[in-house]
Short mmCIF file of C-alpha atoms in Angstrom, two decimals:
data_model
loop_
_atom_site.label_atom_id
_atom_site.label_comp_id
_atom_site.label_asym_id
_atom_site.label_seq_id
_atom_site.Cartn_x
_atom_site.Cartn_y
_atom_site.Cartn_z
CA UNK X 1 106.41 96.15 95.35
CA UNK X 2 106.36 95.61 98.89
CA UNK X 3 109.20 95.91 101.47
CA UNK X 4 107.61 94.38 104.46
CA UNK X 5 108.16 91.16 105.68
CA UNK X 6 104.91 90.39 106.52
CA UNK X 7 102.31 91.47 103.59
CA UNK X 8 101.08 94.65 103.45
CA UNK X 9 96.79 94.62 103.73
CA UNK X 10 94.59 97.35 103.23
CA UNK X 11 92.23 97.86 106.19
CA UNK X 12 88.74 96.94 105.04
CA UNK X 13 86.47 100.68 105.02
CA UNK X 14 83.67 98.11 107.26
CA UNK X 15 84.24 95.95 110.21
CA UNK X 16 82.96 92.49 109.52
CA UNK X 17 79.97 92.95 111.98
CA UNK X 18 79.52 96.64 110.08
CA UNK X 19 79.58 94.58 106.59
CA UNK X 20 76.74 91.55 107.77
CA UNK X 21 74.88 94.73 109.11
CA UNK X 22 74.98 96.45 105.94
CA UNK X 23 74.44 93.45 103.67
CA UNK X 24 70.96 92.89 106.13
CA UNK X 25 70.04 96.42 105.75
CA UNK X 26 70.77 96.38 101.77
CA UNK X 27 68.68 92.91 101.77
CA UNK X 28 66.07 94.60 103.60
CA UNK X 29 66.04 97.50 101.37
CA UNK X 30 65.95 94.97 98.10
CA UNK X 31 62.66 92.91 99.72
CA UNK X 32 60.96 96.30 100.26
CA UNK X 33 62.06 97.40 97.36
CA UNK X 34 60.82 94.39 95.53
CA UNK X 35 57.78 93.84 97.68
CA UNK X 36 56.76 98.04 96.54
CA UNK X 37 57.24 97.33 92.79
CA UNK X 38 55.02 93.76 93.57
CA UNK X 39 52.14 96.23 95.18
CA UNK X 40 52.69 98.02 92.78
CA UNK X 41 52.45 96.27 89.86
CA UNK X 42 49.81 94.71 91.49
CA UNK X 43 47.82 97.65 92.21
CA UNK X 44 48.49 98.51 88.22
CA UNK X 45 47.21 95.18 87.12
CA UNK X 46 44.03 95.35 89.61
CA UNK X 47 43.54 99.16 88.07
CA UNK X 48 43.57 97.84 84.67
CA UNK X 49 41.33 94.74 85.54
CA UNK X 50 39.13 97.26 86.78
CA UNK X 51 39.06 99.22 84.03
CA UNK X 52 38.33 96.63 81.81
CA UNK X 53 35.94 95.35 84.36
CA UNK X 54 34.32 98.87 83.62
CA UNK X 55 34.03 99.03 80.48
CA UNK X 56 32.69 95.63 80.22
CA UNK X 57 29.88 96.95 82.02
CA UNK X 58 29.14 99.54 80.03
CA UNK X 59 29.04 97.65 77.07
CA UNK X 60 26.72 95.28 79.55
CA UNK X 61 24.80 98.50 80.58
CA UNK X 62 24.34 99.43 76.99
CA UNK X 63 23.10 96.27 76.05
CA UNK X 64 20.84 96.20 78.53
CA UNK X 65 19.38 99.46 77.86
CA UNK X 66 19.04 98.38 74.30
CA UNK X 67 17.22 95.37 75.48
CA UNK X 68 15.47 97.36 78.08
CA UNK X 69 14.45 99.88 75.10
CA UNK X 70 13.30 96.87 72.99
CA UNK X 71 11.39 95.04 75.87
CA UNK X 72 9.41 97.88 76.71
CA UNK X 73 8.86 98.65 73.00
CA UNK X 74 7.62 95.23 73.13
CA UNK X 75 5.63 95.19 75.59
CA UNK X 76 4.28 98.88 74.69
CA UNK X 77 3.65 97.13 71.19
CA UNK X 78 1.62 93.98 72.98
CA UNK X 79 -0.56 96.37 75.57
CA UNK X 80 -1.19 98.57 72.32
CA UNK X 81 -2.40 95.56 70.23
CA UNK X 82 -4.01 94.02 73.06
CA UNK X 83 -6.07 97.82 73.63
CA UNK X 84 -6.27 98.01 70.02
CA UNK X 85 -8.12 94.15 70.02
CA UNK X 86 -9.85 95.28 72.91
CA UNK X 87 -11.14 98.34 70.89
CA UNK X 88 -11.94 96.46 67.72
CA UNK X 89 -13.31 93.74 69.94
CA UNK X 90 -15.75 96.47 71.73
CA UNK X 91 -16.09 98.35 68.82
CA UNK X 92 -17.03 95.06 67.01
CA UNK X 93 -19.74 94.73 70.04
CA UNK X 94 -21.22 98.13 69.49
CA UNK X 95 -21.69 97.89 66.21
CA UNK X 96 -23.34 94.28 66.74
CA UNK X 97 -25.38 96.16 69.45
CA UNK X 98 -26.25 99.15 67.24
CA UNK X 99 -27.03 96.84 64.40
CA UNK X 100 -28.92 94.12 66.53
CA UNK X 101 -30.67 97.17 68.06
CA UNK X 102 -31.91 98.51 64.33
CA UNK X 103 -35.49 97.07 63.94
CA UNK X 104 -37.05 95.25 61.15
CA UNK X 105 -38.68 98.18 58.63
CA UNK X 106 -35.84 100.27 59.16
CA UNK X 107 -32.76 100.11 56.64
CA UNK X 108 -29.42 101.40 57.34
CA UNK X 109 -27.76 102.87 54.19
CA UNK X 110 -24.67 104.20 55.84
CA UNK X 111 -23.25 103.86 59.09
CA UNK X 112 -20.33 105.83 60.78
CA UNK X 113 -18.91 104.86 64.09
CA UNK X 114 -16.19 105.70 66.29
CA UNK X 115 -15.32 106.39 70.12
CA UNK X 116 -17.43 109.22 70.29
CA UNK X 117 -19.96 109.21 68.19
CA UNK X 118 -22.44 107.12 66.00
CA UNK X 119 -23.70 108.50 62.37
CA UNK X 120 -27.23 106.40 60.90
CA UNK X 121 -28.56 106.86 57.67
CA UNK X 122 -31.55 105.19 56.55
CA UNK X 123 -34.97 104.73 55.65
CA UNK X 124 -37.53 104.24 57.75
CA UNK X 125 -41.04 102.92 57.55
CA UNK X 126 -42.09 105.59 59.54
CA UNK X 127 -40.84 108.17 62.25
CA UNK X 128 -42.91 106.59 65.19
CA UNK X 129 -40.88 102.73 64.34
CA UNK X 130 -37.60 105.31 64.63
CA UNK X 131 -38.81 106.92 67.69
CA UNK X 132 -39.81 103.60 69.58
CA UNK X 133 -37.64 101.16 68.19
CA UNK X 134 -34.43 102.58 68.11
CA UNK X 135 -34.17 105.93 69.39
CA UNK X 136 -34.70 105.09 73.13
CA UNK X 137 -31.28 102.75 73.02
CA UNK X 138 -29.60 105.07 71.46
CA UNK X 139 -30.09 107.97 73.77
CA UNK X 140 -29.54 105.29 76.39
CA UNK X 141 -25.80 104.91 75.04
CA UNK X 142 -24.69 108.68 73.81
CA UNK X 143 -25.26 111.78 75.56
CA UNK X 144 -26.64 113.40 72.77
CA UNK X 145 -29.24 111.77 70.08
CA UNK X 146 -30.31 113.76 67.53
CA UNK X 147 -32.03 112.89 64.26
CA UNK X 148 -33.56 114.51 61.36
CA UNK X 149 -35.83 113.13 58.76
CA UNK X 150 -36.50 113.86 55.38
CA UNK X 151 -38.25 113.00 51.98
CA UNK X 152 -35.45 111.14 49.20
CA UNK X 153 -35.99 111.13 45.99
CA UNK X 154 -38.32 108.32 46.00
CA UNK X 155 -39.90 109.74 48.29
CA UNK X 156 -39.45 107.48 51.37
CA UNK X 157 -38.59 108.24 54.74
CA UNK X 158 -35.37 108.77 54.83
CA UNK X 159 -33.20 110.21 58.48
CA UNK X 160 -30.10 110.86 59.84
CA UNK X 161 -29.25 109.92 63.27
CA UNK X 162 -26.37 112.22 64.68
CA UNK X 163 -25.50 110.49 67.87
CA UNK X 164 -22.40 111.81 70.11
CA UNK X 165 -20.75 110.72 73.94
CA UNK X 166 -19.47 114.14 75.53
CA UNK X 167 -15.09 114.14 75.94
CA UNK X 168 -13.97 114.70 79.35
CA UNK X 169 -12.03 117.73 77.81
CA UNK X 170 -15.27 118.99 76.31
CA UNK X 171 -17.11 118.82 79.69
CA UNK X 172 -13.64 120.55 81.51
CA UNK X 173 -14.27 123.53 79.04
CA UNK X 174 -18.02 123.46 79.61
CA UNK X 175 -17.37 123.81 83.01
CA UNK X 176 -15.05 126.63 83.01
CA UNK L 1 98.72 104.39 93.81
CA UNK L 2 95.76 102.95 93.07
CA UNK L 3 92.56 104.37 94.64
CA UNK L 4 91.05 103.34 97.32
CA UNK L 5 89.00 105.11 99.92
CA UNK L 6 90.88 104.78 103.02
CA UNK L 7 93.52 107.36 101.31
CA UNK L 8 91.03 110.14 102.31
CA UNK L 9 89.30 108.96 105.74
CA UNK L 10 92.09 108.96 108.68
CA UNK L 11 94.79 106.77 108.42
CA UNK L 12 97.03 105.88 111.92
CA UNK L 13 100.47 104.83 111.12
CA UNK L 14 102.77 103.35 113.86
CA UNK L 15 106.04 103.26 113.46
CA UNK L 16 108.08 101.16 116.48
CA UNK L 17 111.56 100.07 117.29
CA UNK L 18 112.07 97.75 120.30
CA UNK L 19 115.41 97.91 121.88
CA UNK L 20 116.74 96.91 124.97
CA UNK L 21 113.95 97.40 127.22
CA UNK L 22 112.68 100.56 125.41
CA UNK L 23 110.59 100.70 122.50
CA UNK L 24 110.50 104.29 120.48
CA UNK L 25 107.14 104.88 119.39
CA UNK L 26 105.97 107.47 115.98
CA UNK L 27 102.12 107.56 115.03
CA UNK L 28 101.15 109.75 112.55
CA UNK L 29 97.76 110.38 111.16
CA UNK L 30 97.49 110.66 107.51
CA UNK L 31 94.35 111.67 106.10
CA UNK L 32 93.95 113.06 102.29
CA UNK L 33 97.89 112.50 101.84
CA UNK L 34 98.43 114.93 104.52
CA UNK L 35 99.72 114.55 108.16
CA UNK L 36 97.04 115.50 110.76
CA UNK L 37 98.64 114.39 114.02
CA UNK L 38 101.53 113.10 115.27
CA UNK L 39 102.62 110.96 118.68
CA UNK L 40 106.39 110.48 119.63
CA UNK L 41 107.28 108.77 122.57
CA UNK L 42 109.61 106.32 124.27
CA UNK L 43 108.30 103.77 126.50
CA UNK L 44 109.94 101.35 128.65
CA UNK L 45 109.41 97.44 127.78
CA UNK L 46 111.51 95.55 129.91
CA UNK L 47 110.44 91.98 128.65
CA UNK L 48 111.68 91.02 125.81
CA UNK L 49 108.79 88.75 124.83
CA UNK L 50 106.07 90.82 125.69
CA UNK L 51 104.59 94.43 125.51
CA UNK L 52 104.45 96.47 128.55
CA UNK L 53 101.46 97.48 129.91
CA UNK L 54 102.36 101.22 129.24
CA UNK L 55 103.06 100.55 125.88
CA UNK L 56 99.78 98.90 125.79
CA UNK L 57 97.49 101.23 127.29
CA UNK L 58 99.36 103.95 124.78
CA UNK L 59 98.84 101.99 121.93
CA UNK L 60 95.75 101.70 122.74
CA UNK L 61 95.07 105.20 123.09
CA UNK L 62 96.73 105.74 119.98
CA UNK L 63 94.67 103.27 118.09
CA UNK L 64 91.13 104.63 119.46
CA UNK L 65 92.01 107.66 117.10
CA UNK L 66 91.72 106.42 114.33
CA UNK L 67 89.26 103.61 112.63
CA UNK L 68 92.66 102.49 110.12
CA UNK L 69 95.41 101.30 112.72
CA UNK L 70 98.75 100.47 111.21
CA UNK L 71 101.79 99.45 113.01
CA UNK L 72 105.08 98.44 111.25
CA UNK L 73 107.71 97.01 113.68
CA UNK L 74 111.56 97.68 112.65
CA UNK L 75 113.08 93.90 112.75
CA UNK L 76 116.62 93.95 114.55
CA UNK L 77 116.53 90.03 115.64
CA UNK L 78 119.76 88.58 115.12
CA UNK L 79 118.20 85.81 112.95
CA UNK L 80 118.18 88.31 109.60
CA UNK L 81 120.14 88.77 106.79
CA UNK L 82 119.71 89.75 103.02
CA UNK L 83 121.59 87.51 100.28
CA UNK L 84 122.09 88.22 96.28
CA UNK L 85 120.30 85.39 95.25
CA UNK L 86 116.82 85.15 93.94
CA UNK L 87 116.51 81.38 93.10
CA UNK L 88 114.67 79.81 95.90
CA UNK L 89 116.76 76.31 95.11
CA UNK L 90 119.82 77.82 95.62
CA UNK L 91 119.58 78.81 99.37
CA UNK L 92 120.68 76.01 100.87
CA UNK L 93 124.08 76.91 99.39
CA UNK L 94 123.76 80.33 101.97
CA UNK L 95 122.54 77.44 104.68
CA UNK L 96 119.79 78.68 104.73
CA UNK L 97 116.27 76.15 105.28
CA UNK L 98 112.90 77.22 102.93
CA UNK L 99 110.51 76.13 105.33
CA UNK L 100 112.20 77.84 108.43
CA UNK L 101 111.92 81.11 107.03
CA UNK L 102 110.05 84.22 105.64
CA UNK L 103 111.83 86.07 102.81
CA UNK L 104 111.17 88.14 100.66
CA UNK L 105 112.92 89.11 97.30
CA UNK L 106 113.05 93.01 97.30
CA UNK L 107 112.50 94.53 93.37
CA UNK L 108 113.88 91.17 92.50
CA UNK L 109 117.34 92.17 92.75
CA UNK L 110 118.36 90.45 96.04
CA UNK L 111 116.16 88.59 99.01
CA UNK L 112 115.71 89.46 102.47
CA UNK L 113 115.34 87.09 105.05
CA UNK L 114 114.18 86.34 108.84
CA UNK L 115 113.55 83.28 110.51
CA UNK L 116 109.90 82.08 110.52
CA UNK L 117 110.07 81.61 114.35
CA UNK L 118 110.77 85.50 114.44
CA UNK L 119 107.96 86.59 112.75
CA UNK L 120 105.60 84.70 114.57
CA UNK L 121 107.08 85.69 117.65
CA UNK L 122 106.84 89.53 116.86
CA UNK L 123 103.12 88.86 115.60
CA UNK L 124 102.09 87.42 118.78
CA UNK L 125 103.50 89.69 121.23
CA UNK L 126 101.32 92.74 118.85
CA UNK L 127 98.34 90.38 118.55
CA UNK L 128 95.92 92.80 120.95
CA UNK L 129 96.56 94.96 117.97
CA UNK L 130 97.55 93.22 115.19
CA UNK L 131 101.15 93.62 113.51
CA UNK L 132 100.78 94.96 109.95
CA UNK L 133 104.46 95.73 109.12
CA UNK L 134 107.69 94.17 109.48
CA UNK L 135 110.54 96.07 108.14
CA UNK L 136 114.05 95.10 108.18
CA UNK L 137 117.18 97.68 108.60
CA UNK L 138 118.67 96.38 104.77
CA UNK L 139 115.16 97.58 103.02
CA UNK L 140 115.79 101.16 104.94
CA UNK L 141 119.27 101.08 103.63
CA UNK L 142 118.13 100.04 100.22
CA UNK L 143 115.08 102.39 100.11
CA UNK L 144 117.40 105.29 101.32
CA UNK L 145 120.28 104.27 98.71
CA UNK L 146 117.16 103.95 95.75
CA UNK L 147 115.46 107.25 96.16
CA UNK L 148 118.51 109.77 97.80
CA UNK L 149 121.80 108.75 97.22
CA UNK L 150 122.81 105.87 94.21
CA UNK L 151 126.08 106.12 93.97
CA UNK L 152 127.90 104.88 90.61
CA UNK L 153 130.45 102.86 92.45
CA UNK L 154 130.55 99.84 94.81
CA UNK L 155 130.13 101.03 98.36
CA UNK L 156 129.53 100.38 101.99
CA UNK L 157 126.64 100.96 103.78
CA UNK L 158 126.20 101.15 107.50
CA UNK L 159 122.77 101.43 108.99
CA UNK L 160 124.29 102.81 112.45
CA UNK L 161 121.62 102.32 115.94
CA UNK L 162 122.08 102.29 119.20
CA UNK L 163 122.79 98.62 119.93
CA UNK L 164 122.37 97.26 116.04
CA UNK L 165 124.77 97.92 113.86
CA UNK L 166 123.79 96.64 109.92
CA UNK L 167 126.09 96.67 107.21
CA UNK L 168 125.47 96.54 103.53
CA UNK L 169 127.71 96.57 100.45
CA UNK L 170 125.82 97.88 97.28
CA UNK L 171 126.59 98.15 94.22
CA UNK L 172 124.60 100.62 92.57
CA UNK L 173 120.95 98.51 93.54
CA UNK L 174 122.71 95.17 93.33
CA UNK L 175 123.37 93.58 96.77
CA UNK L 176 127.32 92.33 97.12
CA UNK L 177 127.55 91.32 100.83
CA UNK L 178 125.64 91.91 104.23
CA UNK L 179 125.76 91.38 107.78
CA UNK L 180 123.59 92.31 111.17
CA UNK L 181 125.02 92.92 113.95
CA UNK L 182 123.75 93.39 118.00
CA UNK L 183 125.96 95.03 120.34
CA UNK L 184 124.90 93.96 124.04
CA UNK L 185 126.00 95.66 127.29
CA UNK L 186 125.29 92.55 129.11
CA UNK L 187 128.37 90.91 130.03
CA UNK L 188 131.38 92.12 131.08
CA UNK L 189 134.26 92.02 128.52
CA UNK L 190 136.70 89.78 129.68
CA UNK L 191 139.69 91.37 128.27
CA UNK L 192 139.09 94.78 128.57
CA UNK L 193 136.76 95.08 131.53
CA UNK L 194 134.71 97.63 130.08
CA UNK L 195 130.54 96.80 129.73
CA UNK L 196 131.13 96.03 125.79
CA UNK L 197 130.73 92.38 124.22
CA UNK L 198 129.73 91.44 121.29
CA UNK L 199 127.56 88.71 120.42
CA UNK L 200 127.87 87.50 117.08
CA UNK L 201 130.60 84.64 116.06
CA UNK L 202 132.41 86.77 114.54
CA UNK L 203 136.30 86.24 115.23
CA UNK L 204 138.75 89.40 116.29
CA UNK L 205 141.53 89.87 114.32
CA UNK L 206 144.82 91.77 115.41
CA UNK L 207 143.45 94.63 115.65
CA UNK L 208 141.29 93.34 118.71
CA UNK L 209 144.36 92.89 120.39
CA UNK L 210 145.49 96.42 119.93
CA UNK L 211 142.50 98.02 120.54
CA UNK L 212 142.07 95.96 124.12
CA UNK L 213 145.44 97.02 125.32
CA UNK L 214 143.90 100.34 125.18
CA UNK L 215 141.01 99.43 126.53
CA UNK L 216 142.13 100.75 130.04
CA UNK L 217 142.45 104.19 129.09
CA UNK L 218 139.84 104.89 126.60
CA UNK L 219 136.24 106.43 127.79
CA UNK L 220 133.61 104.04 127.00
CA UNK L 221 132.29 105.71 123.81
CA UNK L 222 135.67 105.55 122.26
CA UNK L 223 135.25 101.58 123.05
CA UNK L 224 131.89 101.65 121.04
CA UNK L 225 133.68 103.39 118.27
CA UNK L 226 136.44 101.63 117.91
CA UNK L 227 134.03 98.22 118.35
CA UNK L 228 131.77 99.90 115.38
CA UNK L 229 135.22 99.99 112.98
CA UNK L 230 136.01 96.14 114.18
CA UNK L 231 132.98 95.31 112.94
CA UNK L 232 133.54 97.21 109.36
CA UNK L 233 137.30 96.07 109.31
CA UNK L 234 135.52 92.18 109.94
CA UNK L 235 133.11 92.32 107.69
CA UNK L 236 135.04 93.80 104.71
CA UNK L 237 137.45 91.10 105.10
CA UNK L 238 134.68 88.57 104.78
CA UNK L 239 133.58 90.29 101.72
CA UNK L 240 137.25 89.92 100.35
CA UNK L 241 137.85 86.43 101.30
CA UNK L 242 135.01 85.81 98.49
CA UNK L 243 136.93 85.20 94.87
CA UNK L 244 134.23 87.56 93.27
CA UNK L 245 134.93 90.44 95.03
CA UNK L 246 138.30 90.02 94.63
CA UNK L 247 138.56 92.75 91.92
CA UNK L 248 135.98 94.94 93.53
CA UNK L 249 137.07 98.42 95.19
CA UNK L 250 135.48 100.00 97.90
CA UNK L 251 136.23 103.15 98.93
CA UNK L 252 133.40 104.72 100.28
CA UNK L 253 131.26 104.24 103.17
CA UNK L 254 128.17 105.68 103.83
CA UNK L 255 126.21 105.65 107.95
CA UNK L 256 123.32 105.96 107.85
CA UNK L 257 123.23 107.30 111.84
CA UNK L 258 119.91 106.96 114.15
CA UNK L 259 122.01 107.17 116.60
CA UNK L 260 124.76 109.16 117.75
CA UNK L 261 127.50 108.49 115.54
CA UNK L 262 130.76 110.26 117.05
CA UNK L 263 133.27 112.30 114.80
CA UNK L 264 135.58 110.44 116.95
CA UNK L 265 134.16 106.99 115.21
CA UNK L 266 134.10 108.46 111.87
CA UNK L 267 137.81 109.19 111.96
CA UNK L 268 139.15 106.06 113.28
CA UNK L 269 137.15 104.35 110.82
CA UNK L 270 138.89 106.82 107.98
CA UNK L 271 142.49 106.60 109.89
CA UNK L 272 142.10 102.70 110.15
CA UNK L 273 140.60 101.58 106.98
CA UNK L 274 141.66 104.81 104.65
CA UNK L 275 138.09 104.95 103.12
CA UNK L 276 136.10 108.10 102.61
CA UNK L 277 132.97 108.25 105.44
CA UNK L 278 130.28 110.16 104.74
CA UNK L 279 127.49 110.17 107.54
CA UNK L 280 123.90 111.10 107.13
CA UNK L 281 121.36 111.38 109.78
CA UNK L 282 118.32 109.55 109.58
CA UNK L 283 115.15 108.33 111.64
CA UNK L 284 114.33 104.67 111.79
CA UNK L 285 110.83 105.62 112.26
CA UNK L 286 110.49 107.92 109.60
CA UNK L 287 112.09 105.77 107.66
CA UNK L 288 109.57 103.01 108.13
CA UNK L 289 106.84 105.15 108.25
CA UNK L 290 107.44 106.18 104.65
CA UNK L 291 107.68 103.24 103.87
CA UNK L 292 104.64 101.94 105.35
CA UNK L 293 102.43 104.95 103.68
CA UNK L 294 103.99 103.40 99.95
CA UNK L 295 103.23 99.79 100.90
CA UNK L 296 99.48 100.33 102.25
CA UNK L 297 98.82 102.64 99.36
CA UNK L 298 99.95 101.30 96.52
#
């Protein structure tokens, strides 16, 4: 209970000038505030974008890989068929060749054939039809020729024609 | 008291009391419930309506110590006086007019009054500082008689200054009668010829008479005296003519003295009225001062 006349106020702790200036500076304060927990939220958001981002790429990366892995299996699958159809296709040749190459009065009973070398067995009419007709073609294709001849059991002429292309590791060894 | 955070920073409080061209000044600084500094002066201020550039500039001063400036102004305007009733309706039965002044009803056992015009008057001649506190001599009376001295029975009261003399009739904290006084040197007493006349409307009785035919002989302090127990024999004849009081009887008085209240006084007023006079001194600005601290922080 008062006993003034006039009513007792408490002076205010600011000034009115002091109180704008401190409701500026705690504005202030509240926008940086506000504006740091913006960046930063922002910043946390782009982070985890990112790292989603990243790990949508690896699962990209990954997939390509796989696809990488499959393409080149692929494609080491095609260039293997197409060498091996190249391969039959030349092997097909020589063994056209050889056989266009055997002459009439010789008859092949066996043949064995691969990259390196050719196997003939047969009967011949004689050794000079071997000699002339097809030994000269094959020495022409296989660095070795060799062929024996011998008597079968009926008596005919019968040979075998060992015939053999050096490997390039053979010849390295030879020449060390 | 509530809290508040202005108890514990530095706290100026002003106490003043304008009077006849001099105005007694009191700061004290208050911080954490304790006094830090104080300022006493007195300062001439010959206008009545305006403060003197000396008190200015020291007011000033005085205010530039402290952020919290406080200055409670002791109200001894003749236009002042303290009635028993609360209900606002009834005034005009005291003559007194709502709207023409500022009152205030103290613990709700009696109102104080002042005329509106007053108040604004005293606020603009403290407006290049602000006036926070307005306190009239019937709270210091009241305030004194409330927290030093209740006394069981009806009694007088006399809140004794220089050239104010207020009188106040208590019983226990209920208000029974009042009256303000102003004693002015400014005219020459016709009767007498001494420097002593006093202003209010009150009417002499016999004992006027008596007390001029003396007038030649007695010192001029013996003329304030015996002026001081005209105004006591006057006013507690007032308070008799009402029917109420009546059965009511006083026989003590009680000055409070911020003054210099002679012995002299004290037993003419005893000799002439046959009451029992106890004087206590007391500072006006003290007074208010307390005052002020309990008002601000509470």
């Amino acid at each position: 209970m008062s006993y003034s006349l006039i009513e007792p106020k408490l002076k205010p702790v600011f000034s009115l000038f002091t109180r704008f200036c401190l409701l500026f500076i705690a504005l202030g304060i509240f926008l940086m505030i506000s504006f740091n927990v913006f960046i930063i939220l922002s910043t946390q958001m782009m982070r985890n974008d990112i790292k989603s981002i990243q790990k949508e790429s690896l699962s990209y990366q990954k997939r390509l890989d796989t696809l990488e892995e499959k393409t080149n299996k692929h494609l080491y699958i095609g260039k293997l068929f197409k060498n091996v159809e190249n391969l039959n296709k030349n092997f097909e040749n020589d063994v056209k060749n050889t056989l266009s190459q055997v002459p009439d009065g010789i008859n092949l009973t066996q043949l064995y054939m691969d990259k390196y070398s050719l196997v003939l067995r047969g009967i011949a009419q004689d050794r000079d039809l071997y000699d002339f007709d097809l030994a000269l073609p094959l020495k022409a294709r296989y660095d070795i020729s060799e062929v024996k001849f011998y008597l079968d059991e009926d008596f005919r002429f019968s040979f075998i024609s060992t015939n053999k292309i050096y490997k390039m590791e053979d010849l390295d060894a030879e020449n060390n | 008291m509530s809290f508040c955070v202005q108890k514990y920073l530095p706290n100026l409080f002003v106490s003043i009391v304008l009077d006849s061209g001099v105005c007694h000044v009191m700061g004290k600084i208050l911080k954490n419930n304790a006094v830090a500094k104080t300022f006493k002066t007195i300062i001439d201020n010959p206008q009545e309506d305006k403060l003197s550039e000396e008190l200015i500039s020291y007011l000033g001063e005085m205010a530039n110590e402290c952020r919290f400036v406080y200055i409670a102004l002791y109200l001894n305007v003749q236009n002042q006086g303290a009635i028993s009733e609360l209900n606002v309706e009834n005034f005009h039965k005291y003559n007194l007019l709502v709207k023409d002044i500022d009152f205030l009803h103290v613990d709700n056992k009696w109102t104080l009054y002042t005329d509106t015009l007053e108040v604004k008057r005293l606020k603009s001649m403290f407006s290049p500082f602000g006036l926070d506190l307005l306190y009239s001599p019937f709270v210091l009376i009241y305030d004194h008689i409330k927290n030093a001295s209740l006394r069981e029975k009806p009694t007088l009261y006399v809140y004794y200054q220089e050239n104010h003399i207020t009188i106040a009739i208590f019983d226990k904290l209920d208000l029974l009668f009042s009256a303000f006084h102003v004693i002015s040197y400014e005219e020459e007493d016709e009767d007498s010829g001494d420097n002593f006349l006093e202003l209010d409307e009150l009417e002499l009785d016999d004992m006027d008479e008596d007390l001029d035919e003396e007038s030649g002989q007695d010192t001029t302090n013996d003329k304030l005296d015996r002026r001081i127990c005209e105004y006591l024999t006057n006013d507690i004849r007032k308070f008799y003519e009402h029917e109420d009081n009546k059965e009511i009887f006083l026989n003590d008085i009680v000055i409070f003295d911020d003054f210099e209240f002679s012995q002299n006084a004290k037993e003419i007023i005893e000799n002439e009225l046959i009451m029992d006079v106890e004087v206590k001194k007391v500072s006006t600005l003290e007074l208010m001062y307390n005052l002020a601290v309990k008002d601000i922080f509470s």
